[in-house]
XYZ file of C-alpha atoms in Angstrom:
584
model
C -24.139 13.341 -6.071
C -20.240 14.018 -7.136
C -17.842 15.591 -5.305
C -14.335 16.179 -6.370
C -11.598 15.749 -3.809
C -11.313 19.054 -2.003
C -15.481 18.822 -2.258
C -15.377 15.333 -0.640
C -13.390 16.680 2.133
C -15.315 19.512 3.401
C -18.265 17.490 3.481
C -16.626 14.653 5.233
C -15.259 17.927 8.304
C -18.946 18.689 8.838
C -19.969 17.496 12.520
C -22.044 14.557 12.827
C -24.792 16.983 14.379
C -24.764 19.077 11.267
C -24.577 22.051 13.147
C -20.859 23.269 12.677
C -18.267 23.202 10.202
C -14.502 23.406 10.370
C -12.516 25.087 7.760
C -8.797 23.825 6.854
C -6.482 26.020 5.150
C -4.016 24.045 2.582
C -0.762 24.550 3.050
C 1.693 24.968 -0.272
C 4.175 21.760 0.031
C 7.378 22.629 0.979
C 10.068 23.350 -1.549
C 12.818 20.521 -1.713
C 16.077 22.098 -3.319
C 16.938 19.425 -6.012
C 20.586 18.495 -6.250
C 20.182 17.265 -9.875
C 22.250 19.503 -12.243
C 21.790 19.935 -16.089
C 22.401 22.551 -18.446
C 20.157 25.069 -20.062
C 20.130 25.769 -23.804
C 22.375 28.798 -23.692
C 25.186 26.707 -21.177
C 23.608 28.054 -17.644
C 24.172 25.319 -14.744
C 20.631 24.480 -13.259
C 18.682 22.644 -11.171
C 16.199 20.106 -12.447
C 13.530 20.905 -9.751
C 10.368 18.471 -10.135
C 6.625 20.725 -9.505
C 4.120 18.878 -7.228
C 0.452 20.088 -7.062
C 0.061 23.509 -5.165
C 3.965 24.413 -5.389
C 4.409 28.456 -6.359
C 7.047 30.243 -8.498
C 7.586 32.517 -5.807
C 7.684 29.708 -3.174
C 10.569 27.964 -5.582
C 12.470 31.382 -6.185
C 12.683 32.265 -2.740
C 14.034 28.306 -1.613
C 16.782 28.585 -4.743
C 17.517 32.607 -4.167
C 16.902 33.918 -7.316
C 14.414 35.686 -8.912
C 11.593 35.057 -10.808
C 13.257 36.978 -14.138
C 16.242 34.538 -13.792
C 13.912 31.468 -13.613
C 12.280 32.606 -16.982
C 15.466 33.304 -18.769
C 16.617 29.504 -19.102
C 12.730 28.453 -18.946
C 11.340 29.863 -22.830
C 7.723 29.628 -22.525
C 7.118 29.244 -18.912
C 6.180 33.310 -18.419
C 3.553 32.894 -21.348
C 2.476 29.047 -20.047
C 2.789 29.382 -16.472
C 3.697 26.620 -14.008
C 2.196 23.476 -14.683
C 2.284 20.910 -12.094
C 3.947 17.428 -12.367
C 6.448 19.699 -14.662
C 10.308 19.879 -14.564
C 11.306 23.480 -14.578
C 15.246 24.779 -14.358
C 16.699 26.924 -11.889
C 19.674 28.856 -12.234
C 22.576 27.613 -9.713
C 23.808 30.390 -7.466
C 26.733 30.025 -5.180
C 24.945 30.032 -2.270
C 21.250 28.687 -1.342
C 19.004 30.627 1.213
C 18.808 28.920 5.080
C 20.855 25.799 4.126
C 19.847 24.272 7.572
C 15.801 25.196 6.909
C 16.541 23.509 3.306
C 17.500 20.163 4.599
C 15.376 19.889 7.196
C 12.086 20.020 4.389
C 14.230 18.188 2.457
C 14.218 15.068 5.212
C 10.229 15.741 5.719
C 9.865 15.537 2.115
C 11.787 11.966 2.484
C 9.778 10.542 4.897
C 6.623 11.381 2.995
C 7.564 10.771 -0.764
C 10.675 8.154 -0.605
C 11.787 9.983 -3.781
C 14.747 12.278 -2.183
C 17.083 9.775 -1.563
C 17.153 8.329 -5.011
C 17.954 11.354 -6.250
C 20.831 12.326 -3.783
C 22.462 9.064 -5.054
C 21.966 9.933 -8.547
C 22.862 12.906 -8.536
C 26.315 12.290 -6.320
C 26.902 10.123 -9.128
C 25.939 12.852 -12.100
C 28.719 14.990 -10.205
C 31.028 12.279 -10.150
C 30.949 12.150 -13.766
C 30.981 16.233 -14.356
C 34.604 15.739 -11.946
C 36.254 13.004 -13.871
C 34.211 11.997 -16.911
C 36.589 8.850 -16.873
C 34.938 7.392 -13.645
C 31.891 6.556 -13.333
C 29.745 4.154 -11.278
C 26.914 1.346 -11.844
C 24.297 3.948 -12.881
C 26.771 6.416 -14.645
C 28.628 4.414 -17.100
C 30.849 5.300 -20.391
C 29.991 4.189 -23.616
C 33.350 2.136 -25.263
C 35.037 4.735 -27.786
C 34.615 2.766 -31.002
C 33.934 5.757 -33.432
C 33.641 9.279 -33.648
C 30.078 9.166 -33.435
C 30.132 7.404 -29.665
C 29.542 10.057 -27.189
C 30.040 9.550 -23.504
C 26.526 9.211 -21.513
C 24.946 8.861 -18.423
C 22.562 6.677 -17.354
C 19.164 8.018 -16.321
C 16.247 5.982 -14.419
C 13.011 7.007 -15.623
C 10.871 8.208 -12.241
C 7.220 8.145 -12.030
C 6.088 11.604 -13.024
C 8.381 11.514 -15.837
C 8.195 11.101 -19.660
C 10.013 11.570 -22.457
C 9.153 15.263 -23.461
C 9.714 15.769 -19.526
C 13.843 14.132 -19.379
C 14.574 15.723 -22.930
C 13.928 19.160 -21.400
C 15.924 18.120 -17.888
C 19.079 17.491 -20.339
C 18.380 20.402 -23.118
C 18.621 17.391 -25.535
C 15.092 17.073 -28.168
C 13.232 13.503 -27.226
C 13.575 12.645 -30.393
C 17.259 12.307 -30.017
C 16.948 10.102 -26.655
C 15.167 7.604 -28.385
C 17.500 6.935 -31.044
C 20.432 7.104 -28.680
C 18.642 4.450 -27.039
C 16.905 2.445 -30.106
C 13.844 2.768 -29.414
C 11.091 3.272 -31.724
C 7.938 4.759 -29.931
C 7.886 7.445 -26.890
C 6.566 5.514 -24.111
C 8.704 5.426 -21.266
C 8.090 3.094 -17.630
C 8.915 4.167 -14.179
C 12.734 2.688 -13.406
C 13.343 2.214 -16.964
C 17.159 3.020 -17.919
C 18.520 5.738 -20.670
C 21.403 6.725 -22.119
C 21.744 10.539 -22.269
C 24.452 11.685 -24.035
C 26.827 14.282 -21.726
C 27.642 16.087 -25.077
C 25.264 16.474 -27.858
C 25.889 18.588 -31.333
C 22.829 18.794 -33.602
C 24.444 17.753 -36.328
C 24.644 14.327 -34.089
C 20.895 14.012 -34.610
C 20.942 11.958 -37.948
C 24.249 10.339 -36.457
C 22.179 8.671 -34.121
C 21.110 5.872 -36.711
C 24.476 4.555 -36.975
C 25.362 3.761 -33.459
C 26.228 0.275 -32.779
C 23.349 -2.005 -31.689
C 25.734 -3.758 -28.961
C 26.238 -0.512 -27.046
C 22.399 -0.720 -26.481
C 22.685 -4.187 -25.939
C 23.376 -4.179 -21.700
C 20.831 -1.534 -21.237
C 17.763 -2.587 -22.979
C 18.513 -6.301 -21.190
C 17.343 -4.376 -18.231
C 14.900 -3.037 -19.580
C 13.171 -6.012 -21.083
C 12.410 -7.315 -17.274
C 10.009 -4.391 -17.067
C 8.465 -5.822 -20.242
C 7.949 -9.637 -19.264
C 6.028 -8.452 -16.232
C 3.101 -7.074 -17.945
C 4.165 -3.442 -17.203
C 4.704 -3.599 -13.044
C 6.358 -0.718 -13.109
C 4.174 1.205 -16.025
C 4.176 4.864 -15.867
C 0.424 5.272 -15.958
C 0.617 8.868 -15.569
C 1.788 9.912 -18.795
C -1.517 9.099 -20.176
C -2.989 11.921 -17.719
C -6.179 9.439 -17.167
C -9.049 9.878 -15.084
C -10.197 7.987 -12.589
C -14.052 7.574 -11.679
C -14.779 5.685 -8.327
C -18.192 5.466 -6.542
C -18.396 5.271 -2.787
C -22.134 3.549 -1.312
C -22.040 4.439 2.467
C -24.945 4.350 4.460
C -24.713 7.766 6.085
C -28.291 8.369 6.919
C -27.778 12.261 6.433
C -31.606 12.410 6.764
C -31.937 10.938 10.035
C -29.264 10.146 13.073
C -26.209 10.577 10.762
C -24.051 6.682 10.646
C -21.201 7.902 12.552
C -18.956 4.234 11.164
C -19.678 5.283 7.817
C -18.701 8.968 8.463
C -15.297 7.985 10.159
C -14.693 5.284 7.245
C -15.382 8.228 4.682
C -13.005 10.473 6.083
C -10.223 7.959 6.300
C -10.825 7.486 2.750
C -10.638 10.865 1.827
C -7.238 10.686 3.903
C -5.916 7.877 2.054
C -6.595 9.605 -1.487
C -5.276 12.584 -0.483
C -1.810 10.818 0.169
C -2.225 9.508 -3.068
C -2.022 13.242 -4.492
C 1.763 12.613 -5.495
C 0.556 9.828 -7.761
C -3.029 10.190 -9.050
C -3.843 12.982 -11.710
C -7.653 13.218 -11.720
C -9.938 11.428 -9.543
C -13.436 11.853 -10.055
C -15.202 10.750 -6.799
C -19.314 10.191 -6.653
C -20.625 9.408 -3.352
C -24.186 7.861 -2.401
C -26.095 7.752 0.481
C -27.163 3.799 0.696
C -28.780 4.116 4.075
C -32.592 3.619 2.507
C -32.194 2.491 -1.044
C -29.834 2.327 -3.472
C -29.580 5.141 -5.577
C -28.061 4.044 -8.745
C -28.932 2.698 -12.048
C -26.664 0.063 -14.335
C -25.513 3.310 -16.865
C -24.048 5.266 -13.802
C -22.881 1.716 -12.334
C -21.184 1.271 -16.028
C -19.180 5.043 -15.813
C -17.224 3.832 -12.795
C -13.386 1.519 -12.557
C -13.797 0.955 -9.431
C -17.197 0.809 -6.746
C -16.818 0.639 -3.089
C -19.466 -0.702 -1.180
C -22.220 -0.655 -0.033
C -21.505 -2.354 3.074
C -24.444 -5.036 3.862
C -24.463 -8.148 1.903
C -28.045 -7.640 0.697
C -27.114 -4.482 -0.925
C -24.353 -5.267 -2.419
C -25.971 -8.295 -4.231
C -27.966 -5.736 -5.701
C -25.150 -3.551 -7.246
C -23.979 -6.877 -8.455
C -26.507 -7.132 -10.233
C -26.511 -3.895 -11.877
C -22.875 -4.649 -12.944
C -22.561 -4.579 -17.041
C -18.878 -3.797 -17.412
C -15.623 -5.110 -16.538
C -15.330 -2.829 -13.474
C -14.995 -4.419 -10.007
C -17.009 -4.130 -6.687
C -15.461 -4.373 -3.420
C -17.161 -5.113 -0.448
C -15.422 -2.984 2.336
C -16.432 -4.340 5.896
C -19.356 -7.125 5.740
C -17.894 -10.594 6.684
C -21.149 -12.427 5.559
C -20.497 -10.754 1.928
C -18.130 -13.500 1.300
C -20.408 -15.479 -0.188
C -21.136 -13.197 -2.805
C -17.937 -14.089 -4.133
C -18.885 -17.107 -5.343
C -21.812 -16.069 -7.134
C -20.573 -13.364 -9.282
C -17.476 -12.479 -10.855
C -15.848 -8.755 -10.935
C -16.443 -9.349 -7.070
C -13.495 -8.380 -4.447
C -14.380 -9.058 -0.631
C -11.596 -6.872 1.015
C -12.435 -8.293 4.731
C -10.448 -11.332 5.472
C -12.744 -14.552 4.527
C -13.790 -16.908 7.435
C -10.715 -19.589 6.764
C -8.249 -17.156 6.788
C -7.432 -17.115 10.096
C -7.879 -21.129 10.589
C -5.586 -21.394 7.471
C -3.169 -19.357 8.799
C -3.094 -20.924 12.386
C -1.951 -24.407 10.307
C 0.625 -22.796 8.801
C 1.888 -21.449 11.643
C 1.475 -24.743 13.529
C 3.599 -26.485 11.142
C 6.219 -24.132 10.418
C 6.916 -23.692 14.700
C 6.931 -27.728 14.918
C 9.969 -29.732 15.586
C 9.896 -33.348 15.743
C 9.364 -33.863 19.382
C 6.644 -31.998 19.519
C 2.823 -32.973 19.863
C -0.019 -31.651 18.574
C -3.753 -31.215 19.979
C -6.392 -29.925 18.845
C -9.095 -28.947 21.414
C -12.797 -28.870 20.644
C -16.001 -28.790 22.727
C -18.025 -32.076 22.616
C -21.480 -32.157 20.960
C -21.252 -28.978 19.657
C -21.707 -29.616 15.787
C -21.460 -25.796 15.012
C -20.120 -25.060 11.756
C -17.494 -23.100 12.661
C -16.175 -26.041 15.070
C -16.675 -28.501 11.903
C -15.005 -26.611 9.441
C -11.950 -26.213 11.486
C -11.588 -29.769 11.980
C -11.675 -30.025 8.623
C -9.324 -27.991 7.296
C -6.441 -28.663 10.030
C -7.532 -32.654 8.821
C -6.559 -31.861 5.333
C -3.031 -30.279 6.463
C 0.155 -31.477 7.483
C -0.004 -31.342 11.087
C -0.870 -35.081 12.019
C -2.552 -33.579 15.148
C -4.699 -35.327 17.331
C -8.499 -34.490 18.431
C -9.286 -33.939 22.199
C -12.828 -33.133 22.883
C -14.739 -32.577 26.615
C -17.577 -30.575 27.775
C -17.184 -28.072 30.323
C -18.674 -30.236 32.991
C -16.221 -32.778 32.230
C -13.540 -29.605 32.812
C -13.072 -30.083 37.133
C -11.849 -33.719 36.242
C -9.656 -32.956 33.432
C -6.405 -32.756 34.324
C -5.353 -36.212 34.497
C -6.682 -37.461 31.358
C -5.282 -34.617 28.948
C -1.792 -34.810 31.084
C -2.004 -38.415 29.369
C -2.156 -36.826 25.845
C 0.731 -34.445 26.233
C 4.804 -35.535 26.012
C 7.398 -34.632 28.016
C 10.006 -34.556 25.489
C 8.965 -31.447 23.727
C 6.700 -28.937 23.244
C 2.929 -29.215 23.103
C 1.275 -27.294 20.508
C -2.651 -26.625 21.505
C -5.220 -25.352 18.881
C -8.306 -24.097 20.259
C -11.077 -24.667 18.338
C -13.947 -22.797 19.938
C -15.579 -19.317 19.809
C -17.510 -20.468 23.246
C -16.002 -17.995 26.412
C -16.951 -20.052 28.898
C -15.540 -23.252 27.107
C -12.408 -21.601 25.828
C -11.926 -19.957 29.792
C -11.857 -23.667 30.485
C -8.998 -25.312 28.499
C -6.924 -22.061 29.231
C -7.327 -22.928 32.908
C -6.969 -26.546 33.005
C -3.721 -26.064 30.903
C -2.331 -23.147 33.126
C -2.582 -26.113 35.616
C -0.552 -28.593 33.488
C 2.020 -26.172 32.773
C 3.129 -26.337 36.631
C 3.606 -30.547 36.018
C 6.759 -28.994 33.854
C 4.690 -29.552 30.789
C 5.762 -27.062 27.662
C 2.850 -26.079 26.258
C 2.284 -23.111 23.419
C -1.489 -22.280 22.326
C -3.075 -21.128 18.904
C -5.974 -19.211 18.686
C -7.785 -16.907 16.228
C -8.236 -13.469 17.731
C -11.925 -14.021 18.986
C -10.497 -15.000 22.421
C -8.582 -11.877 23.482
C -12.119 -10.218 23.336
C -13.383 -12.752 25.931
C -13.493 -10.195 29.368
C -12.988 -13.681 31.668
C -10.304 -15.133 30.023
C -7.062 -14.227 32.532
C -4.705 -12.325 30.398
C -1.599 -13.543 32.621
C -3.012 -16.921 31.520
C -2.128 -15.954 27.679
C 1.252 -15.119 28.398
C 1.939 -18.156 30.633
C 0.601 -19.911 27.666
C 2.750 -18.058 25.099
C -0.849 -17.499 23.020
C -0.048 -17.257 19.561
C -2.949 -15.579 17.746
C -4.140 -14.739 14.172
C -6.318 -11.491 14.012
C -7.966 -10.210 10.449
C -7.585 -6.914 12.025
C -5.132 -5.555 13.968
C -2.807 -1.528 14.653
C 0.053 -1.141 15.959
C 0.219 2.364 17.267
C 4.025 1.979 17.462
C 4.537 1.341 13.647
C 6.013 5.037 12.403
C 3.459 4.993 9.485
C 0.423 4.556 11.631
C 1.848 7.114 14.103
C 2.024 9.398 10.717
C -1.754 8.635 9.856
C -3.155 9.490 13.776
C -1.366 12.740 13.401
C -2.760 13.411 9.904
C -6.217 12.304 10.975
C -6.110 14.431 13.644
C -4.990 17.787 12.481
C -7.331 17.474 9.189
C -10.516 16.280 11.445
C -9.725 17.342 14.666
C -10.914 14.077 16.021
C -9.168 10.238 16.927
C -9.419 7.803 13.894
C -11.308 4.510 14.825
C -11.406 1.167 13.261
C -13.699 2.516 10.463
C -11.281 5.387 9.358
C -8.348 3.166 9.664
C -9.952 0.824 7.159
C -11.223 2.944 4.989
C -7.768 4.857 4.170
C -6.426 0.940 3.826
C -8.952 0.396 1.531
C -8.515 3.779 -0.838
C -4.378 3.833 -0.347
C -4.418 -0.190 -1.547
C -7.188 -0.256 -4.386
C -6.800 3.313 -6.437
C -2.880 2.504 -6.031
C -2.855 -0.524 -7.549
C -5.097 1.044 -10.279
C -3.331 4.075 -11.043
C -0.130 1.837 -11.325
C -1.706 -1.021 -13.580
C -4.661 0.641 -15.516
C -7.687 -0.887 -15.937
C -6.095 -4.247 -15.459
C -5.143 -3.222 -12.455
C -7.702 -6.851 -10.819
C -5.077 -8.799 -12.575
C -2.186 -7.899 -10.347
C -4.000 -8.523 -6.936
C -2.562 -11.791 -6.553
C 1.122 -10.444 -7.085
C 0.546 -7.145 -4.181
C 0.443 -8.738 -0.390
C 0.755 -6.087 2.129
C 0.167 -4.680 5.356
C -1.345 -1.583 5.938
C -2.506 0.558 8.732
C -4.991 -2.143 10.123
C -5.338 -4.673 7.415
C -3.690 -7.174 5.402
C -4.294 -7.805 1.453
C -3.494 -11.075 0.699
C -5.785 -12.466 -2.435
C -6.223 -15.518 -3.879
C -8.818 -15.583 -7.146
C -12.187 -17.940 -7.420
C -13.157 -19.929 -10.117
C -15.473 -17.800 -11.341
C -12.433 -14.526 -11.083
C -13.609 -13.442 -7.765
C -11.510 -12.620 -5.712
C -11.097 -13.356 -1.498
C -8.857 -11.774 1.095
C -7.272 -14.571 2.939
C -4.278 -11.569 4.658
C -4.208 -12.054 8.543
C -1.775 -10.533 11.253
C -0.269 -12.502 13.492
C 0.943 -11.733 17.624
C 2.303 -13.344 20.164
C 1.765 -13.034 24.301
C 5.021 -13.202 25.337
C 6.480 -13.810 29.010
C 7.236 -10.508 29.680
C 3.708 -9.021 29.558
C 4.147 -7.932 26.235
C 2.469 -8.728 23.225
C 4.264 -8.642 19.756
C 3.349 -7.987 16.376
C 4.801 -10.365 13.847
C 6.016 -8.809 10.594
């Protein structure tokens, strides 16, 4: 069953009891007043105003204050065309804008949501520069040396996202054809942050001129440009090729029974995150399955899709694998145990942390906070040959860390003291690694060393997130302790940008996000970006993109076989104050 975007999203506002549904009304995006300044074919001063999706004439007449008859008069075509968005249209400058104050205040909203206003504040400060005194002009507004006649002065122009040739020829009222020779370059593909010359006077007699400017007045520029080359495209405008997008989404909703309100809350978050994405994806073509009983899909449809999310149990998802024929890629969204899939087949992306992340991480972390004085101990529960417990030995044995192995049982715990006060130094600081996902056990070694640390012992502990779940652990304990965890999931509510998301969440669903929406607009903001940036090679580049989003961390490292594992963790610290902090 498909469902294009603005489908997806009034299914995903229908309460879980199926009995009501809430309507949204979309609001037109504000209209930022563009400083950039060009001029039109007949010598009228404009604005270069960028169109996002949903933005009016009218609303963009009424922000400039001027009419929609002045708009068409330096804009041939748009009456008969219409307003296309992702378009650059002129506007006629006026001496005065409407509600100045009203006009920056969008403009700072538009800011904080797009990042693109203050890039072109800066630019254009420096276009103005040049239009004052042509002689001086900064590091992205240079002069071309006067050789010859046939040298004009330029500007420099940095190729944004949404822009390609056909779209900066009509900004500057100069044909593309021109701009490429200017610049040397022989086909029409542009890249996001790419640099070109754009002559600030142009004759059309200077059109076959082009062919004779001097190679080393290119030289500086396309140096710059080559960077964008010898990294396979990182910054690639993918946009100009207006390509679609088809992603399938296996949920287990259970719409035929009690409705799976998890999979509900991580739709919705995903619809969320792809929304935010408007600004940068053209077409999305979204197909969404019910998994709850069955599968529903067969290797052709499998085949159709870039990119398949889900479904969410191991079991299941070995059996999409299966289907797989292509060179698309399956994620597995939330199922820990899917890890092993990974191993087994390639095109295969588990997006939950694997189980050594957070052990590897805790090593690192160990080593990088120890000083020579210190000491480090690593506690473990005797006879218990659990493979967790053994595979943690193991892999802090294979580091750095020297540490030495201290084992007990809890019964042994009311006699303790004295023989781990042995094992600790007084010189510096004692670095304790808890190995053990056992609450009673782990209650244990926090106590005993709570005890120590009144014998003027330091001591600092490291532990993987599992214990601030534990409901006897003393949390004043932790911070005595300094507890230095590593969590595969973890939200700040203070960060700005998750703040942004609650707020979003809320007015669209009228509801509080939980864990499940939070990953799935992770998952749809991290994945479909990277593919809209990168194309269908967009796998290749997972390695290269490490980041933290609302709740997780993508960190990936490939298999042998071209899987790929998450291996991103967050780490926090309970610090003597009471307060526990995130580090970046």
């Amino acid at each position: 069953m498909k469902y294009r975007l603005l489908q997806a999203i009034a299914m995903s506002l229908i309460i879980m009891n199926g009995t009501e549904l809430y309507a949204q009304v979309y609001q037109v995006p504000p209209v930022v007043v563009s400083k950039d300044k060009v001029r039109s074919s007949n010598g009228t001063l404009c604005y270069s105003h960028f169109v996002p999706e949903k933005q009016t004439l009218y609303s963009i007449s009424k922000a400039y204050g001027v009419t929609l008859e002045e708009i068409y008069a330096v804009n041939p075509g748009l009456k008969q065309n219409g307003i296309k968005k992702n378009s650059i249209i002129l506007i006629p400058v006026k001496d005065k804008l409407p509600d100045p104050e009203e006009i920056t205040e969008q403009t700072t909203l538009e800011s904080a949501e797009s990042g693109q206003v203050e890039e072109k504040q800066q630019i254009s400060k420096k276009i103005q520069e040049v239009e004052k005194n042509p002689a001086e002009k900064g590091n992205d507004v240079t002069a071309a040396p006067q050789k010859n006649k046939q040298q004009k002065d330029y500007i420099i122009h940095r190729v944004k996202w949404f822009e390609n040739i056909d779209d900066i020829a009509l900004k500057y009222q100069i044909p593309a054809d021109y701009i490429l020779q200017f610049n040397g370059l022989k086909g029409k593909k542009v890249k996001a942050r790419m640099k070109l010359k754009i002559p600030t006077e142009y004759q059309p007699e200077d059109f076959l001129a082009t062919k004779e400017i001097n190679s080393e007045e290119n030289e500086e520029v396309n140096s710059q440009n080559e960077e964008y080359e010898e990294n396979d495209g990182k910054e690639r405008d993918w946009f100009n090729s207006k390509k679609d997008i088809s992603i399938l989404l296996n949920l287990p909703f259970n719409a035929e029974g009690n409705p799976n309100k998890n999979s509900m809350d991580l739709y919705s978050g995903f619809l969320l995150g792809i929304k935010d994405l408007d600004n940068t994806v053209t077409n999305i073509d979204l197909s969404v399955y019910d998994c709850a009983k069955k599968l529903p899909l067969t290797p052709g449809r499998v085949s159709q899709s870039q990119m398949i999310f889900g479904p969410i149990s191991s079991s299941q998802l070995e059996e999409l694998a299966m289907l797989q024929t292509g060179s698309n890629m399956l994620i597995s969204p939330l199922d820990p145990r899917a890890e092993k899939l990974a191993g087994n087949f390639t095109n295969f992306i588990q997006a939950p942390p694997c189980s050594d992340a957070q052990i590897q991480d805790l090593t690192k972390w160990v080593s990088a906070d120890l000083k020579p004085e210190d000491n480090v101990i690593t506690i473990y529960e005797k006879n218990n040959s659990s493979k967790h417990i053994t595979n943690f030995n193991d892999i802090i044995m294979q580091s750095d860390l020297n540490s030495k192995f201290f084992s007990y049982t809890i019964l042994e715990g009311r006699n303790l003291n004295s023989r781990l006060d042995n094992e600790l130094t007084k010189n510096g600081t004692n670095r304790i690694i808890i190995n053990s996902e056992n609450e009673a056990f782990v209650n244990d070694v926090i106590r005993n060393l709570n005890i120590l640390l009144h014998k003027k012992n330091q001591i600092v502990i490291y532990c993987t997130s599992k214990v601030k779940s534990f409901e006897t652990i003393d949390v004043e304990n932790l911070h005595n302790l300094n507890a230095h965890m590593t969590a595969s999931y973890h939200i700040d509510y203070e960060e700005p940008e998750t703040k942004k998301f609650v707020l979003a969440y809320r007015a669209l669903y009228g509801s509080e996000p939980s864990q499940y929406a939070f990953q799935g607009y992770d998952l749809a903001t991290y994945f479909i970006g990277l593919y809209t940036r990168y194309g269908a090679k967009w796998h290749k580049h997972l390695k290269s993109h490490p980041v933290q989003l609302r709740q997780v961390t993508f960190d990936f490292r490939k298999t042998e076989n071209g899987s790929y594992l998450n291996y991103g963790t967050r780490r926090f610290i309970y610090e003597d104050n009471y307060k526990i902090r995130m580090i970046k």
